[in-house]
mmCIF file of C-alpha atoms in Angstrom:
data_model
loop_
_atom_site.group_PDB
_atom_site.id
_atom_site.type_symbol
_atom_site.label_atom_id
_atom_site.label_comp_id
_atom_site.label_asym_id
_atom_site.label_seq_id
_atom_site.Cartn_x
_atom_site.Cartn_y
_atom_site.Cartn_z
ATOM 1 C CA MET S 1 -143.269 -110.099 92.973
ATOM 2 C CA ASN S 2 -142.788 -113.849 93.193
ATOM 3 C CA SER S 3 -142.444 -115.439 96.609
ATOM 4 C CA ILE S 4 -139.113 -117.161 97.067
ATOM 5 C CA ARG S 5 -140.292 -119.237 100.040
ATOM 6 C CA LEU S 6 -139.919 -122.836 98.943
ATOM 7 C CA ARG S 7 -143.098 -123.992 100.678
ATOM 8 C CA ASP S 8 -145.116 -121.235 98.965
ATOM 9 C CA ILE S 9 -143.621 -122.049 95.598
ATOM 10 C CA GLU S 10 -144.504 -125.725 95.899
ATOM 11 C CA ARG S 11 -147.996 -124.994 97.245
ATOM 12 C CA ARG S 12 -148.747 -122.405 94.567
ATOM 13 C CA SER S 13 -147.626 -124.811 91.835
ATOM 14 C CA TRP S 14 -149.777 -127.601 93.276
ATOM 15 C CA ARG S 15 -152.834 -125.371 93.731
ATOM 16 C CA ALA S 16 -152.563 -124.077 90.155
ATOM 17 C CA TYR S 17 -153.472 -127.548 88.922
ATOM 18 C CA GLN S 18 -156.590 -127.761 91.088
ATOM 19 C CA GLN S 19 -157.983 -124.270 90.607
ATOM 20 C CA ASP S 20 -159.217 -124.330 87.029
ATOM 21 C CA GLY S 21 -162.839 -124.817 88.143
ATOM 22 C CA LEU S 22 -163.267 -128.108 86.279
ATOM 23 C CA THR S 23 -163.433 -130.149 89.486
ATOM 24 C CA ASP S 24 -166.390 -127.975 90.571
ATOM 25 C CA VAL S 25 -167.956 -128.573 87.134
ATOM 26 C CA GLN S 26 -167.396 -132.310 87.657
ATOM 27 C CA PHE S 27 -169.299 -132.246 90.965
ATOM 28 C CA GLY S 28 -172.099 -130.213 89.340
ATOM 29 C CA GLY S 29 -172.236 -132.669 86.452
ATOM 30 C CA LEU S 30 -172.554 -135.596 88.868
ATOM 31 C CA MET S 31 -175.507 -133.920 90.582
ATOM 32 C CA LEU S 32 -177.047 -133.110 87.203
ATOM 33 C CA ALA S 33 -176.752 -136.805 86.269
ATOM 34 C CA ALA S 34 -178.446 -137.658 89.582
ATOM 35 C CA ALA S 35 -181.267 -135.216 88.664
ATOM 36 C CA VAL S 36 -181.735 -136.992 85.314
ATOM 37 C CA VAL S 37 -181.873 -140.355 87.117
ATOM 38 C CA ALA S 38 -184.429 -138.907 89.575
ATOM 39 C CA ILE S 39 -186.613 -137.860 86.617
ATOM 40 C CA LEU S 40 -186.324 -141.373 85.122
ATOM 41 C CA ASP S 41 -187.202 -142.796 88.537
ATOM 42 C CA ARG S 42 -190.305 -140.611 88.696
ATOM 43 C CA LEU S 43 -191.290 -141.722 85.171
ATOM 44 C CA GLY S 44 -191.151 -145.326 86.366
ATOM 45 C CA THR S 45 -188.292 -146.600 84.166
ATOM 46 C CA PRO S 46 -186.711 -149.925 85.204
ATOM 47 C CA PRO S 47 -183.727 -149.786 87.584
ATOM 48 C CA TRP S 48 -181.249 -151.153 85.001
ATOM 49 C CA SER S 49 -181.972 -148.251 82.626
ATOM 50 C CA ARG S 50 -181.392 -145.748 85.422
ATOM 51 C CA ILE S 51 -178.083 -147.372 86.349
ATOM 52 C CA ALA S 52 -177.080 -147.497 82.664
ATOM 53 C CA THR S 53 -177.996 -143.810 82.213
ATOM 54 C CA LEU S 54 -176.011 -142.790 85.295
ATOM 55 C CA THR S 55 -172.990 -144.813 84.137
ATOM 56 C CA VAL S 56 -173.070 -143.369 80.601
ATOM 57 C CA LEU S 57 -173.480 -139.797 81.887
ATOM 58 C CA ALA S 58 -170.660 -140.232 84.421
ATOM 59 C CA PHE S 59 -168.249 -141.577 81.765
ATOM 60 C CA LEU S 60 -169.313 -138.882 79.302
ATOM 61 C CA GLU S 61 -168.683 -136.206 81.897
ATOM 62 C CA VAL S 62 -165.237 -137.546 82.797
ATOM 63 C CA GLY S 63 -164.389 -137.663 79.076
ATOM 64 C CA VAL S 64 -165.477 -134.051 78.500
ATOM 65 C CA ILE S 65 -163.568 -132.826 81.577
ATOM 66 C CA LEU S 66 -160.390 -134.665 80.530
ATOM 67 C CA TRP S 67 -160.683 -133.231 77.014
ATOM 68 C CA MET S 68 -161.141 -129.672 78.363
ATOM 69 C CA ARG S 69 -158.095 -130.105 80.611
ATOM 70 C CA TRP S 70 -155.999 -131.447 77.738
ATOM 71 C CA ARG S 71 -157.205 -128.831 75.222
ATOM 72 C CA TYR S 72 -157.400 -125.654 77.305
ATOM 73 C CA VAL S 73 -155.747 -126.104 80.713
ATOM 74 C CA ALA S 74 -152.543 -128.061 79.985
ATOM 75 C CA PRO S 75 -151.250 -125.601 77.315
ATOM 76 C CA ARG S 76 -151.656 -122.785 79.849
ATOM 77 C CA LEU S 77 -150.141 -124.426 82.910
ATOM 78 C CA GLY S 78 -147.553 -126.695 81.335
ATOM 79 C CA ALA S 79 -146.471 -130.062 82.700
ATOM 80 C CA VAL S 80 -144.871 -130.869 86.019
ATOM 81 C CA LYS S 81 -143.939 -133.975 87.968
ATOM 82 C CA PHE S 82 -144.409 -133.254 91.648
ATOM 83 C CA ALA S 83 -142.093 -134.357 94.442
ATOM 84 C CA PRO S 84 -142.211 -137.961 95.767
ATOM 85 C CA TRP S 85 -144.036 -136.930 98.983
ATOM 86 C CA ARG S 86 -146.875 -135.524 96.860
ATOM 87 C CA VAL S 87 -146.986 -138.798 94.924
ATOM 88 C CA ARG S 88 -147.185 -140.745 98.212
ATOM 89 C CA ARG S 89 -150.047 -138.556 99.407
ATOM 90 C CA THR S 90 -151.861 -139.100 96.088
ATOM 91 C CA ARG S 91 -151.565 -142.849 96.633
ATOM 92 C CA ALA S 92 -152.916 -142.550 100.192
ATOM 93 C CA MET S 93 -155.823 -140.468 98.872
ATOM 94 C CA ARG S 94 -156.662 -143.107 96.260
ATOM 95 C CA ILE S 95 -156.718 -145.770 98.981
ATOM 96 C CA LEU S 96 -159.117 -143.618 101.042
ATOM 97 C CA LEU S 97 -161.386 -143.092 98.022
ATOM 98 C CA ALA S 98 -161.344 -146.817 97.214
ATOM 99 C CA ALA S 99 -162.282 -147.577 100.836
ATOM 100 C CA CYS S 100 -165.220 -145.143 100.601
ATOM 101 C CA VAL S 101 -166.422 -146.701 97.330
ATOM 102 C CA LEU S 102 -166.198 -150.111 99.021
ATOM 103 C CA ALA S 103 -168.152 -148.775 102.015
ATOM 104 C CA THR S 104 -170.843 -147.376 99.696
ATOM 105 C CA ALA S 105 -171.097 -150.682 97.820
ATOM 106 C CA SER S 106 -171.341 -152.546 101.157
ATOM 107 C CA LEU S 107 -174.147 -150.208 102.282
ATOM 108 C CA VAL S 108 -176.075 -150.770 99.053
ATOM 109 C CA ALA S 109 -175.597 -154.551 99.335
ATOM 110 C CA LEU S 110 -176.619 -154.496 103.002
ATOM 111 C CA THR S 111 -179.774 -152.529 102.190
ATOM 112 C CA SER S 112 -180.696 -154.973 99.420
ATOM 113 C CA LEU S 113 -180.068 -158.083 101.535
ATOM 114 C CA SER S 114 -181.371 -156.725 104.845
ATOM 115 C CA LYS S 115 -184.808 -158.376 104.641
ATOM 116 C CA GLY S 116 -183.423 -161.808 103.695
ATOM 117 C CA LEU S 117 -180.755 -161.679 106.393
ATOM 118 C CA GLY S 118 -183.109 -160.265 109.016
ATOM 119 C CA ILE S 119 -180.918 -157.207 109.626
ATOM 120 C CA ALA S 120 -182.644 -154.189 111.089
ATOM 121 C CA LEU S 121 -181.783 -151.048 109.138
ATOM 122 C CA PRO S 122 -181.314 -147.707 110.863
ATOM 123 C CA GLY S 123 -184.137 -145.184 110.623
ATOM 124 C CA ASP S 124 -184.217 -142.386 108.061
ATOM 125 C CA LEU S 125 -182.040 -140.112 110.143
ATOM 126 C CA GLY S 126 -179.516 -142.908 110.777
ATOM 127 C CA ALA S 127 -179.401 -143.761 107.079
ATOM 128 C CA TRP S 128 -178.857 -140.116 106.208
ATOM 129 C CA LEU S 129 -176.041 -139.801 108.752
ATOM 130 C CA ILE S 130 -174.300 -142.879 107.337
ATOM 131 C CA ILE S 131 -174.662 -141.639 103.742
ATOM 132 C CA SER S 132 -173.455 -138.177 104.786
ATOM 133 C CA ALA S 133 -170.362 -139.700 106.365
ATOM 134 C CA VAL S 134 -169.677 -141.770 103.243
ATOM 135 C CA ILE S 135 -169.922 -138.598 101.121
ATOM 136 C CA LEU S 136 -168.185 -136.134 103.424
ATOM 137 C CA VAL S 137 -165.174 -138.243 104.472
ATOM 138 C CA PRO S 138 -163.706 -138.568 100.938
ATOM 139 C CA VAL S 139 -164.740 -135.018 100.003
ATOM 140 C CA ALA S 140 -163.078 -133.614 103.134
ATOM 141 C CA GLY S 141 -160.023 -135.783 102.427
ATOM 142 C CA LEU S 142 -159.881 -134.513 98.853
ATOM 143 C CA ALA S 143 -160.378 -130.890 99.952
ATOM 144 C CA MET S 144 -157.496 -131.181 102.405
ATOM 145 C CA PHE S 145 -155.251 -133.115 100.059
ATOM 146 C CA LEU S 146 -155.860 -130.932 97.016
ATOM 147 C CA ASP S 147 -155.700 -127.764 99.122
ATOM 148 C CA TYR S 148 -159.165 -127.049 97.770
ATOM 149 C CA PRO S 149 -161.626 -126.077 100.563
ATOM 150 C CA ARG S 150 -164.355 -125.197 98.033
ATOM 151 C CA LEU S 151 -164.960 -128.928 97.555
ATOM 152 C CA LEU S 152 -166.620 -128.927 100.983
ATOM 153 C CA VAL S 153 -169.395 -126.718 99.527
ATOM 154 C CA HIS S 154 -170.183 -129.364 96.914
ATOM 155 C CA GLY S 155 -170.041 -132.121 99.533
ATOM 156 C CA GLY S 156 -172.382 -130.044 101.713
ATOM 157 C CA LEU S 157 -174.824 -129.636 98.802
ATOM 158 C CA PHE S 158 -174.843 -133.424 98.287
ATOM 159 C CA VAL S 159 -175.577 -133.946 101.988
ATOM 160 C CA ILE S 160 -178.428 -131.381 101.982
ATOM 161 C CA VAL S 161 -180.017 -132.998 98.915
ATOM 162 C CA GLU S 162 -179.767 -136.443 100.551
ATOM 163 C CA PHE S 163 -181.424 -134.987 103.677
ATOM 164 C CA LEU S 164 -184.309 -133.696 101.531
ATOM 165 C CA HIS S 165 -184.571 -137.122 99.896
ATOM 166 C CA ILE S 166 -184.257 -139.446 102.869
ATOM 167 C CA VAL S 167 -185.529 -137.507 105.870
ATOM 168 C CA ILE S 168 -187.951 -134.965 104.389
ATOM 169 C CA LYS S 169 -188.973 -137.425 101.595
ATOM 170 C CA LEU S 170 -189.231 -134.632 99.048
ATOM 171 C CA PRO S 171 -189.817 -136.929 96.013
ATOM 172 C CA SER S 172 -193.100 -138.191 97.511
ATOM 173 C CA ARG S 173 -194.235 -134.742 98.657
ATOM 174 C CA LEU S 174 -193.531 -132.822 95.458
ATOM 175 C CA PRO S 175 -193.767 -134.003 91.813
ATOM 176 C CA PHE S 176 -190.204 -134.333 90.542
ATOM 177 C CA GLY S 177 -189.038 -133.037 93.938
ATOM 178 C CA GLY S 178 -185.890 -135.205 93.885
ATOM 179 C CA ALA S 179 -184.905 -133.997 90.436
ATOM 180 C CA PHE S 180 -185.622 -130.414 91.500
ATOM 181 C CA ALA S 181 -183.388 -130.688 94.593
ATOM 182 C CA TYR S 182 -180.531 -132.266 92.612
ATOM 183 C CA GLY S 183 -181.068 -129.729 89.831
ATOM 184 C CA VAL S 184 -180.773 -126.735 92.163
ATOM 185 C CA ALA S 185 -177.629 -128.181 93.817
ATOM 186 C CA ALA S 186 -176.150 -128.986 90.378
ATOM 187 C CA SER S 187 -176.859 -125.442 89.170
ATOM 188 C CA ILE S 188 -174.989 -123.955 92.136
ATOM 189 C CA SER S 189 -171.945 -126.204 91.630
ATOM 190 C CA LEU S 190 -171.954 -125.689 87.844
ATOM 191 C CA ALA S 191 -172.295 -121.899 88.190
ATOM 192 C CA VAL S 192 -169.323 -121.807 90.581
ATOM 193 C CA GLY S 193 -167.241 -124.124 88.375
ATOM 194 C CA ILE S 194 -168.002 -122.391 85.081
ATOM 195 C CA GLY S 195 -167.342 -118.989 86.652
ATOM 196 C CA VAL S 196 -163.964 -120.104 87.993
ATOM 197 C CA TYR S 197 -163.116 -121.779 84.663
ATOM 198 C CA ILE S 198 -163.891 -118.626 82.647
ATOM 199 C CA ARG S 199 -161.831 -116.540 85.068
ATOM 200 C CA PHE S 200 -158.988 -119.066 84.759
ATOM 201 C CA LEU S 201 -159.052 -118.857 80.934
ATOM 202 C CA ARG S 202 -159.014 -115.052 81.107
ATOM 203 C CA THR S 203 -156.337 -114.621 83.749
ATOM 204 C CA VAL S 204 -153.970 -117.392 82.643
ATOM 205 C CA PRO S 205 -153.177 -116.802 78.966
ATOM 206 C CA ARG S 206 -151.224 -119.233 76.844
ATOM 207 C CA PRO S 207 -147.573 -118.170 77.118
ATOM 208 C CA LEU S 208 -145.905 -116.680 74.072
ATOM 209 C CA LEU S 209 -143.408 -119.240 72.925
ATOM 210 C CA GLY S 210 -141.285 -116.895 70.818
ATOM 211 C CA GLN S 211 -139.916 -118.785 67.830
ATOM 212 C CA GLY S 212 -142.427 -121.596 68.284
ATOM 213 C CA ALA S 213 -143.064 -124.546 70.516
ATOM 214 C CA ASN S 214 -139.669 -126.072 69.836
ATOM 215 C CA ALA S 215 -137.625 -122.894 69.955
ATOM 216 C CA LEU S 216 -135.737 -123.881 73.068
ATOM 217 C CA GLU S 217 -135.188 -127.420 71.872
ATOM 218 C CA ASP S 218 -133.813 -125.961 68.636
ATOM 219 C CA SER S 219 -131.499 -123.613 70.509
ATOM 220 C CA HIS S 220 -130.217 -126.514 72.592
ATOM 221 C CA ASP S 221 -129.731 -128.622 69.479
ATOM 222 C CA ALA S 222 -127.796 -125.817 67.811
ATOM 223 C CA ARG S 223 -125.292 -125.485 70.631
ATOM 224 C CA MET L 1 -106.130 -109.338 105.817
ATOM 225 C CA THR L 2 -105.321 -113.033 106.024
ATOM 226 C CA ARG L 3 -107.408 -115.608 104.194
ATOM 227 C CA ASP L 4 -108.810 -116.796 107.562
ATOM 228 C CA ARG L 5 -110.304 -113.365 108.161
ATOM 229 C CA GLU L 6 -112.105 -113.089 104.812
ATOM 230 C CA PRO L 7 -115.782 -112.278 105.246
ATOM 231 C CA ARG L 8 -118.101 -115.255 104.991
ATOM 232 C CA GLY L 9 -120.030 -115.534 101.758
ATOM 233 C CA VAL L 10 -117.211 -114.880 99.302
ATOM 234 C CA GLU L 11 -117.560 -118.436 97.990
ATOM 235 C CA ILE L 12 -121.224 -117.973 97.134
ATOM 236 C CA ASP L 13 -122.162 -119.644 93.863
ATOM 237 C CA ARG L 14 -122.821 -116.824 91.401
ATOM 238 C CA VAL L 15 -124.651 -119.098 88.968
ATOM 239 C CA ILE L 16 -127.378 -119.612 91.571
ATOM 240 C CA HIS L 17 -127.026 -116.230 93.286
ATOM 241 C CA GLU L 18 -128.423 -114.321 90.286
ATOM 242 C CA PRO L 19 -132.087 -113.576 91.266
ATOM 243 C CA ALA L 20 -133.740 -114.948 88.119
ATOM 244 C CA ARG L 21 -131.760 -118.182 88.233
ATOM 245 C CA LEU L 22 -132.351 -118.462 91.971
ATOM 246 C CA LEU L 23 -136.103 -118.354 91.306
ATOM 247 C CA LEU L 24 -135.758 -120.966 88.567
ATOM 248 C CA VAL L 25 -133.660 -123.315 90.699
ATOM 249 C CA ALA L 26 -136.057 -122.858 93.641
ATOM 250 C CA HIS L 27 -138.981 -123.934 91.425
ATOM 251 C CA LEU L 28 -137.096 -126.939 90.120
ATOM 252 C CA TYR L 29 -135.965 -127.834 93.649
ATOM 253 C CA VAL L 30 -139.524 -128.337 94.938
ATOM 254 C CA VAL L 31 -140.696 -130.529 92.053
ATOM 255 C CA GLU L 32 -139.320 -133.602 90.310
ATOM 256 C CA SER L 33 -139.285 -131.997 86.843
ATOM 257 C CA ALA L 34 -141.209 -129.373 84.878
ATOM 258 C CA ASP L 35 -141.610 -128.176 81.318
ATOM 259 C CA TYR L 36 -140.903 -124.705 79.913
ATOM 260 C CA VAL L 37 -144.530 -123.572 79.976
ATOM 261 C CA PHE L 38 -144.797 -124.404 83.676
ATOM 262 C CA LEU L 39 -141.616 -122.487 84.436
ATOM 263 C CA MET L 40 -142.724 -119.486 82.361
ATOM 264 C CA GLN L 41 -146.103 -119.348 84.093
ATOM 265 C CA ASN L 42 -144.658 -119.639 87.568
ATOM 266 C CA THR L 43 -141.751 -117.244 87.166
ATOM 267 C CA ASP L 44 -143.251 -114.697 84.722
ATOM 268 C CA PHE L 45 -140.141 -115.027 82.550
ATOM 269 C CA THR L 46 -140.293 -114.531 78.825
ATOM 270 C CA TRP L 47 -139.286 -117.354 76.525
ATOM 271 C CA GLY L 48 -135.958 -115.648 75.785
ATOM 272 C CA ASN L 49 -135.147 -115.049 79.447
ATOM 273 C CA LEU L 50 -135.971 -118.600 80.391
ATOM 274 C CA SER L 51 -133.942 -120.019 77.534
ATOM 275 C CA SER L 52 -130.940 -117.901 78.436
ATOM 276 C CA HIS L 53 -130.977 -118.742 82.153
ATOM 277 C CA LEU L 54 -131.601 -122.439 81.560
ATOM 278 C CA SER L 55 -128.655 -122.525 79.178
ATOM 279 C CA LYS L 56 -126.398 -121.078 81.881
ATOM 280 C CA LEU L 57 -127.688 -123.563 84.455
ATOM 281 C CA GLU L 58 -127.208 -126.399 81.995
ATOM 282 C CA GLU L 59 -123.643 -125.273 81.274
ATOM 283 C CA ALA L 60 -122.952 -125.346 85.020
ATOM 284 C CA GLY L 61 -124.348 -128.883 85.160
ATOM 285 C CA TYR L 62 -127.198 -127.859 87.463
ATOM 286 C CA VAL L 63 -130.120 -128.757 85.214
ATOM 287 C CA GLU L 64 -130.775 -131.586 82.830
ATOM 288 C CA ILE L 65 -132.920 -131.159 79.717
ATOM 289 C CA VAL L 66 -134.852 -134.374 79.108
ATOM 290 C CA LYS L 67 -136.466 -134.729 75.692
ATOM 291 C CA ASP L 68 -139.203 -137.165 74.843
ATOM 292 C CA PHE L 69 -142.341 -137.380 72.738
ATOM 293 C CA VAL L 70 -145.940 -137.039 73.845
ATOM 294 C CA GLY L 71 -147.780 -138.681 70.974
ATOM 295 C CA ARG L 72 -145.965 -137.233 67.938
ATOM 296 C CA LYS L 73 -145.083 -133.927 69.539
ATOM 297 C CA PRO L 74 -141.660 -133.341 71.075
ATOM 298 C CA HIS L 75 -141.866 -132.538 74.743
ATOM 299 C CA THR L 76 -139.022 -131.329 76.900
ATOM 300 C CA MET L 77 -138.820 -131.450 80.670
ATOM 301 C CA VAL L 78 -136.263 -129.707 82.839
ATOM 302 C CA LYS L 79 -134.866 -131.402 85.907
ATOM 303 C CA LEU L 80 -132.454 -130.321 88.612
ATOM 304 C CA THR L 81 -129.407 -132.597 88.607
ATOM 305 C CA ALA L 82 -127.888 -134.021 91.794
ATOM 306 C CA ALA L 83 -125.143 -131.382 91.475
ATOM 307 C CA GLY L 84 -127.792 -128.670 91.104
ATOM 308 C CA ARG L 85 -129.646 -129.874 94.174
ATOM 309 C CA GLN L 86 -126.409 -130.011 96.145
ATOM 310 C CA ALA L 87 -125.427 -126.520 94.950
ATOM 311 C CA PHE L 88 -128.790 -125.113 95.998
ATOM 312 C CA ASP L 89 -128.544 -126.770 99.436
ATOM 313 C CA THR L 90 -125.083 -125.285 99.896
ATOM 314 C CA TYR L 91 -126.305 -121.873 98.771
ATOM 315 C CA ARG L 92 -129.201 -121.972 101.244
ATOM 316 C CA ARG L 93 -126.892 -122.905 104.091
ATOM 317 C CA GLN L 94 -124.390 -120.198 103.201
ATOM 318 C CA MET L 95 -127.087 -117.515 102.986
ATOM 319 C CA GLN L 96 -128.601 -118.610 106.299
ATOM 320 C CA GLU L 97 -125.179 -118.433 107.963
ATOM 321 C CA LEU L 98 -124.419 -115.106 106.323
ATOM 322 C CA LEU L 99 -127.665 -113.442 107.395
ATOM 323 C CA ALA L 100 -128.204 -115.138 110.748
ATOM 324 C CA ASP L 101 -125.729 -113.048 112.744
ATOM 325 C CA LEU L 102 -126.812 -109.607 111.547
ATOM 326 C CA PRO L 103 -127.420 -107.170 114.402
ATOM 327 C CA GLU L 104 -130.988 -105.853 114.807
#
């Protein structure tokens, strides 16, 4: 039986658009791209090629995810414009994400210029804590905003991998250790995402549209 | 019985009071607009049911059918009109008043 509580109706409609598993796949894909970059790093490729590879993989992934949403998710869930307060919260979330990207870029710039400017960098643990905050703040914000607590698992995986990288220094202790750590984390996120996506495709069939996609339009035109 | 003593609730809007249409209006109330597929998925109505109830709501002036094109394909969104929103608010208030004073 459908709930008639307005808050439940709105929440269920909103959650339906976040629970197709593709966001989990997106996180897994990002970590997989990081694993590829870690392999290139280990092979001694120049930094520009690693950045180019990461950029291409990230764009490719976003393209594939958008296509899957358009091709398989949208026909099942339909289209909806949410209420203005949801739109306002989306805007606030984008501002938070932009601020985190800016913070990350500032950290990278600071690290690069630290020797020239004579700035003392924090130790490994301090660096890891800062990076963890930069990762977890937007992920926690997204999880809360999208009503999607599972995102915290992916954020946690990122933070663990960074700990292995920065504090434990896994890449120098184990051949391809960085790629291995990212690969394991990516596999977990991808397994979760693909599982949820398959379940979504099975449990949410395309609705039967009777006389065809325009049946209702036709009936309205006829009246 | 004088008119003053009529039980409360007799003026309840029957267009909205019907359970299926109430569910439809409730869904449209919490969003800006939605298409037919969204409404079918969220209400478990069949295409025929949805079409029939939306027609009645449209006749009452409670919903607006907005047609446009996405690429070359026609796409239709359903939106609650100001009158529909007002009618639903009134209905909610009436039902709250009607049920609030029931003895335990």
